[in-house]
């Protein structure tokens, strides 16, 4: 069983300065107020590395990468 | 798991036909039904035990009871999940009723507190629960007095029971959201928390927590008393039983009534003496609900299977009839403005999005909106939906979308010609006075 990942944001913690969208434009766009809108499709391959970097860069640990079971 | 038997010889072999819940009211006194009166019909719940009672859970599953707090989730399934959780299990009775157009929970609290307490204690028996919390808004003094008095009557009668604690909730729309309720009981503010974990997994004190609406627990008590087969005599196969409605707006007979689920909305409206001018639309499910056009209202039946096909739903059972001559857009703008002010202020899209939506709707109502405003409203709806930590903003978006759809002719008129005469109609939908309530 292969493991893939999905991005999720803790909207209560997020400060909406949009750093993650700069680092991961492949998966994150900003809404009209600057809060991240996350593409719900799973993350793998080279994008996964960028995603990990964005997660690590979030100043309030609001961006999370969850392992999802796949086949 | 230890099997308990349901009470073997119910006080009566079959329960009331209709009304069911309202039959627990004491018509003579007009006040709260006293314990001795209540006990003539309902036996005391069994003494507390620590292990779940499979037969109770099975009975509720078989009855097909669904939650009456708005979401319509199967109560039996929730009982089972909580009963399977590890830790100190508790029951929370949700008597918040922050919905301005709903009055049924408050009515149950003031008139049938013992039916609610029976339901809560029987639910505790079902899950092996160790404590019961009853959440009621701080300002609802009659409800608070009735429930405190009912608990005291049981203590005085030495009925065996787990500890029952009344929790006073801040008068806010969000107080009834389940994670906010748990957070408050745990000593925090009545604001939603990040889920998962959901309360049924980890709630009060970190233990599995069953949260049910006041009305749901009253049905649960009656199912234990009269059985699932009796329960299914009313309602539809998928949504059995009766439900309470709160009617208001352009009808002569306002207030709470009890119907079998699946009843025709037209029949309900006709028997509640609609005002002479007629009804132009119906708001179903209160401010967390949706508008139904007059045409849909003529053919709708009050069950989620039918209403969902019309983009609507039962919600908490609040029905507001909009009089012809009132402006649905102005009404919706007022409600959305109030809702925007009820945000817990934690999530950007909820705070900024609802404020933007309310502003756009006010412009539309005032006739100052352009086609671009209209486009923005649709975009903001898409951007806000599903993006809060809780589903509060989703309700506002649903209300917005239903208004733009049901009042589409008015939308076009307001954008091209400015407001119609109806915009000057006196307000119909009730907006609570906004006090600076604390979050605790
Ligand atoms: C914003 C918001 C407000 C809510 N307010 C109430 C409320 O006042 N009363 C209530 O019973 N449920 C309310 N709910 C639903 C509860 O979260 C929960 O689903 C319900 O109490 C479960 O009980 P039930 O299964 O018996 O319906 C609210 C939900 C949301 C998202
Ligand atoms: S970097 Fe973190 S805090 Fe900043 S917008 Fe992205 S998720 Fe929110
Ligand atoms: S979505 Fe709104 S109401 Fe819900 S937690 Fe976030 S800010 Fe609070």
XYZ file of C-alpha atoms and ligand atoms in Angstrom:
558
model
C 0.000 0.000 0.000
C 1.531 3.268 -1.123
C 1.348 6.330 1.079
C 0.432 9.685 -0.398
C -0.126 13.047 1.228
C -2.739 15.745 1.356
C -2.353 19.352 2.430
C -4.648 20.871 5.017
C -4.699 24.225 6.755
C -5.720 24.935 10.331
C -7.748 28.036 9.559
C -7.947 29.037 13.230
C -4.154 29.262 13.420
C -3.493 30.676 9.938
C -2.578 34.381 9.841
C -3.247 34.757 6.131
C -0.030 36.370 5.084
C 0.237 33.920 2.249
C 3.809 32.731 2.571
C 2.741 29.190 1.650
C 1.200 30.322 -1.638
C 4.529 31.858 -2.632
C 6.331 28.618 -1.885
C 3.794 26.246 -3.361
C 1.884 27.962 -6.176
C 1.282 24.502 -7.682
C -1.229 23.722 -4.930
C -2.069 26.893 -3.051
C -3.905 30.004 -4.243
C -5.061 32.887 -2.093
C -8.655 34.005 -1.679
C -9.794 37.639 -1.922
C -8.577 38.241 1.634
C -5.204 36.549 1.356
C -6.024 33.215 2.991
C -4.788 30.013 1.373
C -7.110 27.870 -0.736
C -5.676 24.385 -0.934
C -5.993 22.066 -3.895
C -7.427 18.894 -2.324
C -5.761 16.411 -4.686
C -3.012 14.294 -3.193
C 0.595 15.395 -3.245
C 3.440 13.212 -4.453
C 6.656 13.264 -6.478
C 8.586 16.513 -6.831
C 5.643 18.594 -5.559
C 5.905 16.720 -2.258
C 9.301 18.274 -1.620
C 7.931 21.773 -2.244
C 4.969 20.971 -0.033
C 7.240 19.897 2.806
C 9.185 23.124 2.441
C 5.986 25.204 2.588
C 4.804 23.297 5.663
C 8.138 23.930 7.389
C 8.049 27.614 6.453
C 4.589 28.370 7.871
C 5.317 30.652 10.825
C 2.363 29.418 12.892
C 2.437 25.714 11.960
C -1.004 26.067 10.363
C -0.150 24.175 7.203
C -0.185 20.429 7.607
C 0.633 17.467 5.426
C -1.440 14.399 6.290
C -0.493 10.906 5.173
C -3.448 9.277 3.439
C -3.807 5.620 2.725
C -3.913 4.839 -0.940
C -3.492 1.722 -3.027
C -20.407 -5.487 26.663
C -23.118 -6.167 29.204
C -26.626 -6.560 27.865
C -29.368 -4.745 29.700
C -33.002 -5.364 29.102
C -35.287 -2.554 28.109
C -38.071 -1.979 30.639
C -40.196 -5.099 30.152
C -43.628 -3.785 31.006
C -44.093 -0.233 29.838
C -46.590 1.835 31.788
C -48.841 1.686 28.735
C -48.646 -0.831 25.956
C -48.691 1.812 23.283
C -47.691 5.424 23.242
C -49.564 8.526 22.144
C -50.561 8.854 18.475
C -50.185 12.590 17.876
C -48.934 14.796 19.364
C -46.206 12.797 20.998
C -43.726 15.162 22.617
C -46.349 17.791 23.328
C -48.426 15.136 25.121
C -45.832 15.306 27.900
C -46.972 18.859 28.696
C -49.143 19.490 31.721
C -52.071 21.348 30.166
C -53.688 21.976 33.529
C -50.835 23.847 35.133
C -49.520 25.359 31.912
C -46.061 25.237 33.485
C -43.367 22.596 33.741
C -44.670 19.057 34.198
C -43.797 18.003 37.747
C -41.916 14.818 38.503
C -44.865 12.990 40.099
C -47.064 13.773 37.094
C -44.326 12.739 34.670
C -43.733 9.453 36.504
C -47.367 8.392 35.962
C -46.382 7.828 32.333
C -42.621 7.358 32.330
C -40.759 5.045 34.740
C -37.472 6.320 36.192
C -34.382 5.533 34.094
C -32.320 2.634 35.472
C -29.535 3.222 37.998
C -26.265 4.347 36.416
C -23.828 1.735 35.149
C -20.385 2.080 33.678
C -20.829 -0.148 30.675
C -22.784 0.560 27.521
C -26.242 -0.982 27.241
C -26.449 -2.682 23.876
C -30.218 -3.136 23.920
C -30.780 0.621 24.241
C -28.446 1.396 21.357
C -30.070 -1.302 19.237
C -33.543 0.087 19.986
C -32.568 3.593 18.869
C -30.894 2.227 15.736
C -33.984 0.199 14.930
C -36.204 3.232 15.472
C -34.123 5.168 12.933
C -34.152 8.334 15.037
C -32.249 11.252 13.503
C -30.945 14.308 15.319
C -33.328 17.270 15.556
C -30.587 19.888 16.092
C -30.299 20.535 12.367
C -27.979 18.001 10.751
C -30.306 14.982 10.882
C -27.506 12.559 11.758
C -28.619 9.046 12.854
C -28.708 9.106 16.656
C -28.157 5.339 16.994
C -24.932 5.534 15.034
C -23.681 8.348 17.252
C -24.602 6.389 20.413
C -22.663 3.425 19.100
C -19.538 5.437 18.197
C -19.459 7.094 21.607
C -20.093 3.781 23.397
C -17.107 2.253 21.616
C -14.763 5.079 22.610
C -12.221 4.781 25.380
C -12.258 7.059 28.393
C -14.827 8.720 30.628
C -17.967 8.996 28.514
C -20.440 11.839 29.076
C -23.676 13.214 27.634
C -24.196 16.852 26.684
C -27.742 18.072 26.155
C -27.683 20.844 23.582
C -30.354 23.327 24.667
C -28.585 26.331 23.205
C -31.112 27.156 20.471
C -29.221 30.171 19.204
C -31.503 30.229 16.180
C -33.663 33.367 16.461
C -36.601 31.828 14.572
C -36.742 28.647 16.652
C -38.533 28.246 19.969
C -39.112 24.509 20.290
C -36.154 23.677 22.521
C -36.977 26.445 24.940
C -40.578 25.238 25.007
C -39.459 21.683 25.823
C -37.101 22.949 28.505
C -39.798 25.005 30.209
C -42.692 22.543 29.825
C -41.185 19.035 29.743
C -37.828 19.170 31.554
C -38.306 15.643 32.898
C -38.724 14.136 29.461
C -35.414 15.786 28.488
C -33.682 14.544 31.636
C -35.072 11.029 31.123
C -33.735 11.100 27.561
C -30.332 12.332 28.704
C -30.084 9.745 31.494
C -31.265 6.936 29.196
C -28.660 8.050 26.645
C -26.096 7.923 29.467
C -27.260 4.370 30.227
C -26.908 3.493 26.549
C -23.301 4.678 26.280
C -22.204 3.909 29.846
C -21.966 7.647 30.483
C -20.767 9.012 33.821
C -22.136 12.529 33.789
C -24.739 14.686 32.063
C -24.346 18.357 31.142
C -27.307 20.471 30.103
C -26.371 23.579 28.125
C -28.879 26.459 28.182
C -28.375 30.087 27.141
C -27.771 32.381 30.068
C -30.626 34.747 29.299
C -33.302 32.061 29.082
C -34.335 32.330 32.705
C -37.573 30.308 32.483
C -35.797 27.384 30.858
C -32.969 27.549 33.382
C -35.364 27.709 36.317
C -37.392 24.750 35.017
C -34.390 22.508 34.457
C -32.777 23.365 37.808
C -36.083 22.682 39.534
C -36.526 19.368 37.704
C -33.066 18.198 38.792
C -33.843 19.192 42.382
C -37.106 17.210 42.277
C -35.171 14.078 41.285
C -32.580 14.564 43.981
C -35.379 15.045 46.503
C -37.144 11.880 45.279
C -33.818 10.041 45.611
C -33.904 8.839 42.045
C -30.571 7.161 41.260
C -28.720 9.086 38.558
C -25.316 10.191 37.373
C -24.404 13.793 38.241
C -26.365 16.296 36.135
C -24.865 19.747 35.719
C -26.473 22.784 34.107
C -24.072 24.875 32.025
C -25.016 28.464 31.224
C -24.027 29.428 27.697
C -23.263 32.886 26.330
C -26.135 34.210 24.192
C -24.469 33.701 20.831
C -25.310 31.762 17.718
C -22.071 29.791 17.993
C -22.744 28.518 21.537
C -24.718 25.582 20.130
C -21.966 24.386 17.803
C -20.779 21.156 19.355
C -17.036 21.789 19.600
C -17.730 25.269 21.041
C -19.999 23.700 23.652
C -17.310 21.197 24.605
C -14.660 23.904 24.748
C -16.806 25.970 27.119
C -17.493 22.994 29.418
C -13.761 22.274 29.444
C -13.151 25.754 30.815
C -12.455 27.582 27.562
C -14.403 30.082 25.476
C -17.552 29.064 23.598
C -15.690 29.086 20.286
C -15.313 26.141 17.928
C -12.066 24.208 18.003
C -10.144 22.483 15.267
C -11.680 19.087 14.365
C -10.817 16.213 14.285
C -10.912 15.107 17.004
C -14.685 15.465 16.989
C -16.470 15.496 20.381
C -17.653 11.894 19.963
C -13.959 10.940 19.843
C -12.520 13.383 22.350
C -14.800 15.906 24.019
C -15.559 16.883 27.600
C -12.541 16.117 29.785
C -10.998 14.421 26.771
C -13.559 11.590 26.919
C -15.998 10.420 24.234
C -18.922 12.829 24.343
C -22.465 12.362 23.105
C -24.006 15.701 22.147
C -27.657 15.681 21.316
C -30.322 18.257 20.818
C -33.017 18.641 23.481
C -35.770 17.420 21.158
C -33.726 14.406 20.002
C -33.392 13.223 23.594
C -37.142 13.576 24.183
C -37.770 11.247 21.231
C -35.113 8.894 22.597
C -36.943 8.694 25.935
C -40.215 7.887 24.175
C -38.577 5.196 22.026
C -37.211 3.491 25.138
C -40.688 3.679 26.639
C -42.834 2.588 23.692
C -40.414 0.913 21.337
C -39.098 1.398 17.778
C -42.188 -0.050 16.101
C -44.436 2.521 17.762
C -41.928 5.252 16.839
C -42.078 4.271 13.179
C -45.892 4.611 13.085
C -45.318 8.249 12.176
C -42.999 9.814 9.626
C -41.331 8.238 6.596
C -39.262 5.060 6.351
C -35.989 6.985 6.157
C -37.009 9.737 8.547
C -39.404 8.225 11.042
C -41.240 9.918 13.880
C -42.602 13.370 14.496
C -40.798 16.678 14.683
C -41.409 20.053 16.232
C -41.769 23.095 14.017
C -41.583 26.739 14.991
C -43.820 28.798 12.708
C -43.626 32.557 12.298
C -43.978 35.316 9.727
C -47.135 35.814 7.680
C -49.284 33.344 9.595
C -51.954 33.918 12.214
C -51.003 30.898 14.264
C -47.388 31.280 15.254
C -45.385 29.119 17.570
C -44.512 25.493 18.026
C -46.444 22.571 16.598
C -45.711 18.877 16.137
C -46.059 17.116 12.793
C -45.290 13.682 11.414
C -42.138 14.007 9.286
C -43.136 14.051 5.611
C -46.264 16.159 6.080
C -47.190 18.541 3.285
C -45.875 22.061 3.844
C -48.941 23.517 2.108
C -51.189 21.784 4.643
C -49.092 23.107 7.521
C -49.223 26.654 6.181
C -52.956 26.457 5.394
C -53.770 25.310 8.914
C -51.685 28.067 10.456
C -53.985 30.742 9.029
C -51.832 32.485 6.413
C -52.242 36.257 6.289
C -54.619 37.623 3.654
C -52.007 38.990 1.261
C -50.422 35.591 0.762
C -46.951 34.185 1.086
C -44.181 34.954 -1.412
C -41.507 32.550 -0.122
C -40.695 30.411 2.908
C -37.499 30.312 4.935
C -36.915 26.739 6.098
C -34.494 25.827 8.891
C -34.056 29.346 10.211
C -30.946 31.422 9.553
C -28.861 28.302 9.036
C -31.437 27.280 6.422
C -32.619 28.123 2.933
C -35.336 29.982 1.073
C -37.978 27.969 -0.698
C -39.956 29.585 -3.522
C -43.751 29.807 -3.162
C -44.026 27.293 -6.026
C -41.763 24.768 -4.268
C -43.525 25.434 -0.968
C -46.831 24.359 -2.554
C -45.498 20.864 -3.369
C -42.873 20.337 -0.664
C -43.223 17.737 2.053
C -41.401 18.151 5.335
C -38.688 15.512 5.007
C -35.063 15.887 4.018
C -35.320 13.409 1.139
C -37.790 15.711 -0.626
C -36.400 19.040 0.532
C -32.807 18.242 -0.457
C -34.011 17.798 -4.041
C -35.236 21.393 -3.803
C -31.882 22.528 -2.423
C -33.368 22.908 1.046
C -33.727 20.904 4.257
C -35.587 20.636 7.557
C -32.760 22.048 9.686
C -34.025 22.817 13.171
C -37.646 22.969 12.000
C -38.043 26.757 12.023
C -40.379 27.992 9.281
C -40.840 31.650 8.435
C -43.494 32.618 5.909
C -42.487 35.741 4.003
C -45.539 37.915 3.314
C -46.127 39.041 -0.260
C -45.031 42.637 -0.341
C -41.889 42.074 1.729
C -38.490 42.043 0.012
C -36.608 38.762 0.318
C -33.337 40.473 -0.548
C -33.631 43.091 2.190
C -34.631 40.408 4.676
C -31.663 38.247 3.701
C -29.294 41.232 3.869
C -30.381 41.919 7.454
C -29.949 38.284 8.467
C -26.537 37.979 6.791
C -25.399 41.175 8.501
C -26.401 39.721 11.852
C -24.778 36.372 11.029
C -21.520 38.082 10.022
C -21.493 39.645 13.482
C -21.913 36.211 15.081
C -18.611 34.822 13.758
C -16.274 33.493 16.395
C -13.635 35.632 14.687
C -11.062 32.881 14.383
C -10.889 32.032 10.678
C -10.029 34.569 7.992
C -12.509 33.412 5.352
C -15.342 33.451 7.919
C -14.498 36.881 9.345
C -13.721 38.674 6.076
C -15.907 36.582 3.789
C -19.131 36.929 5.758
C -18.554 40.665 6.189
C -18.030 41.025 2.434
C -21.089 38.923 1.632
C -23.257 40.901 4.052
C -22.016 44.175 2.556
C -22.687 43.017 -1.002
C -26.155 41.857 -0.018
C -26.939 45.219 1.611
C -25.896 46.967 -1.603
C -28.079 44.610 -3.591
C -31.031 45.240 -1.276
C -30.512 49.001 -1.476
C -30.351 48.886 -5.255
C -26.792 50.217 -5.404
C -25.193 46.940 -6.515
C -23.806 46.458 -10.001
C -23.417 43.262 -11.995
C -19.889 43.150 -10.624
C -21.220 43.116 -7.040
C -23.364 40.182 -8.029
C -20.353 38.379 -9.487
C -18.399 39.060 -6.317
C -21.214 37.663 -4.181
C -21.090 34.389 -6.101
C -17.281 34.263 -5.919
C -17.237 35.031 -2.197
C -19.757 32.252 -1.614
C -17.475 29.803 -3.421
C -14.415 31.058 -1.554
C -16.000 30.877 1.905
C -17.751 27.520 1.611
C -15.963 24.756 3.495
C -13.117 27.027 4.578
C -13.909 27.699 8.214
C -12.855 25.463 11.072
C -16.566 24.879 11.699
C -19.537 24.849 9.353
C -21.009 28.158 10.560
C -19.972 30.128 7.444
C -21.322 27.355 5.180
C -24.794 28.064 6.547
C -24.495 31.742 5.623
C -23.355 30.801 2.116
C -26.311 28.443 1.705
C -28.691 31.179 2.760
C -27.054 33.624 0.317
C -27.269 31.207 -2.607
C -30.879 30.293 -1.933
C -31.806 33.990 -1.779
C -30.089 34.750 -5.097
C -31.923 31.815 -6.670
C -35.405 32.156 -5.179
C -35.497 35.951 -5.553
C -33.738 36.002 -8.942
C -36.367 38.295 -10.471
C -35.878 40.767 -7.651
C -32.102 40.517 -8.044
C -32.376 41.482 -11.709
C -34.768 44.320 -10.897
C -32.625 45.707 -8.064
C -29.502 45.670 -10.250
C -31.108 47.305 -13.268
C -33.765 49.594 -11.735
C -32.840 50.017 -8.079
C -34.896 48.803 -5.142
C -38.523 47.760 -5.541
C -41.312 49.161 -3.368
C -41.104 46.020 -1.232
C -37.709 47.119 0.072
C -39.573 49.696 2.171
C -41.720 46.956 3.791
C -41.215 46.739 7.567
C -38.753 43.988 8.585
C -40.207 40.491 8.963
C -37.353 38.262 10.093
C -36.453 38.764 13.771
C -32.951 40.018 14.510
C -31.863 39.635 18.136
C -30.507 42.741 19.815
C -26.756 42.402 19.590
C -25.328 42.636 23.067
C -21.670 42.502 23.805
C -21.964 39.028 25.302
C -18.793 37.457 26.615
C -17.489 34.196 25.185
C -17.878 32.337 28.472
C -23.116 27.306 13.915
C -23.834 26.143 14.497
C -24.788 26.356 15.488
C -25.477 25.274 16.056
N -26.411 25.539 17.022
C -27.102 24.501 17.557
C -28.087 24.725 18.560
O -28.343 25.859 18.970
N -28.762 23.651 19.045
C -28.501 22.361 18.617
O -29.125 21.423 19.099
N -27.571 22.125 17.674
C -26.867 23.157 17.144
N -25.905 22.894 16.196
C -25.639 21.481 15.831
C -24.694 20.848 16.838
O -23.366 21.127 16.444
C -24.876 19.333 16.891
O -24.793 18.819 15.593
C -26.194 18.906 17.477
O -26.397 19.454 18.752
C -26.257 17.400 17.557
O -27.482 16.977 18.109
P -28.523 16.096 17.287
O -27.766 14.997 16.602
O -29.446 15.613 18.330
O -29.181 17.002 16.307
C -25.201 23.963 15.617
C -24.247 23.754 14.621
C -23.569 24.819 14.057
C -22.560 24.555 12.986
S 2.069 30.252 5.592
Fe 0.793 29.402 7.240
S -0.060 31.180 8.275
Fe 0.767 31.912 6.298
S -1.006 31.839 4.919
Fe 0.072 29.877 4.690
S -0.946 28.528 6.166
Fe -1.553 30.590 6.719
S -15.517 29.207 10.767
Fe -16.103 31.132 11.747
S -17.399 30.532 13.417
Fe -16.333 28.670 12.761
S -14.488 28.572 14.023
Fe -13.915 29.714 12.224
S -14.262 31.879 12.735
Fe -15.315 30.640 14.255
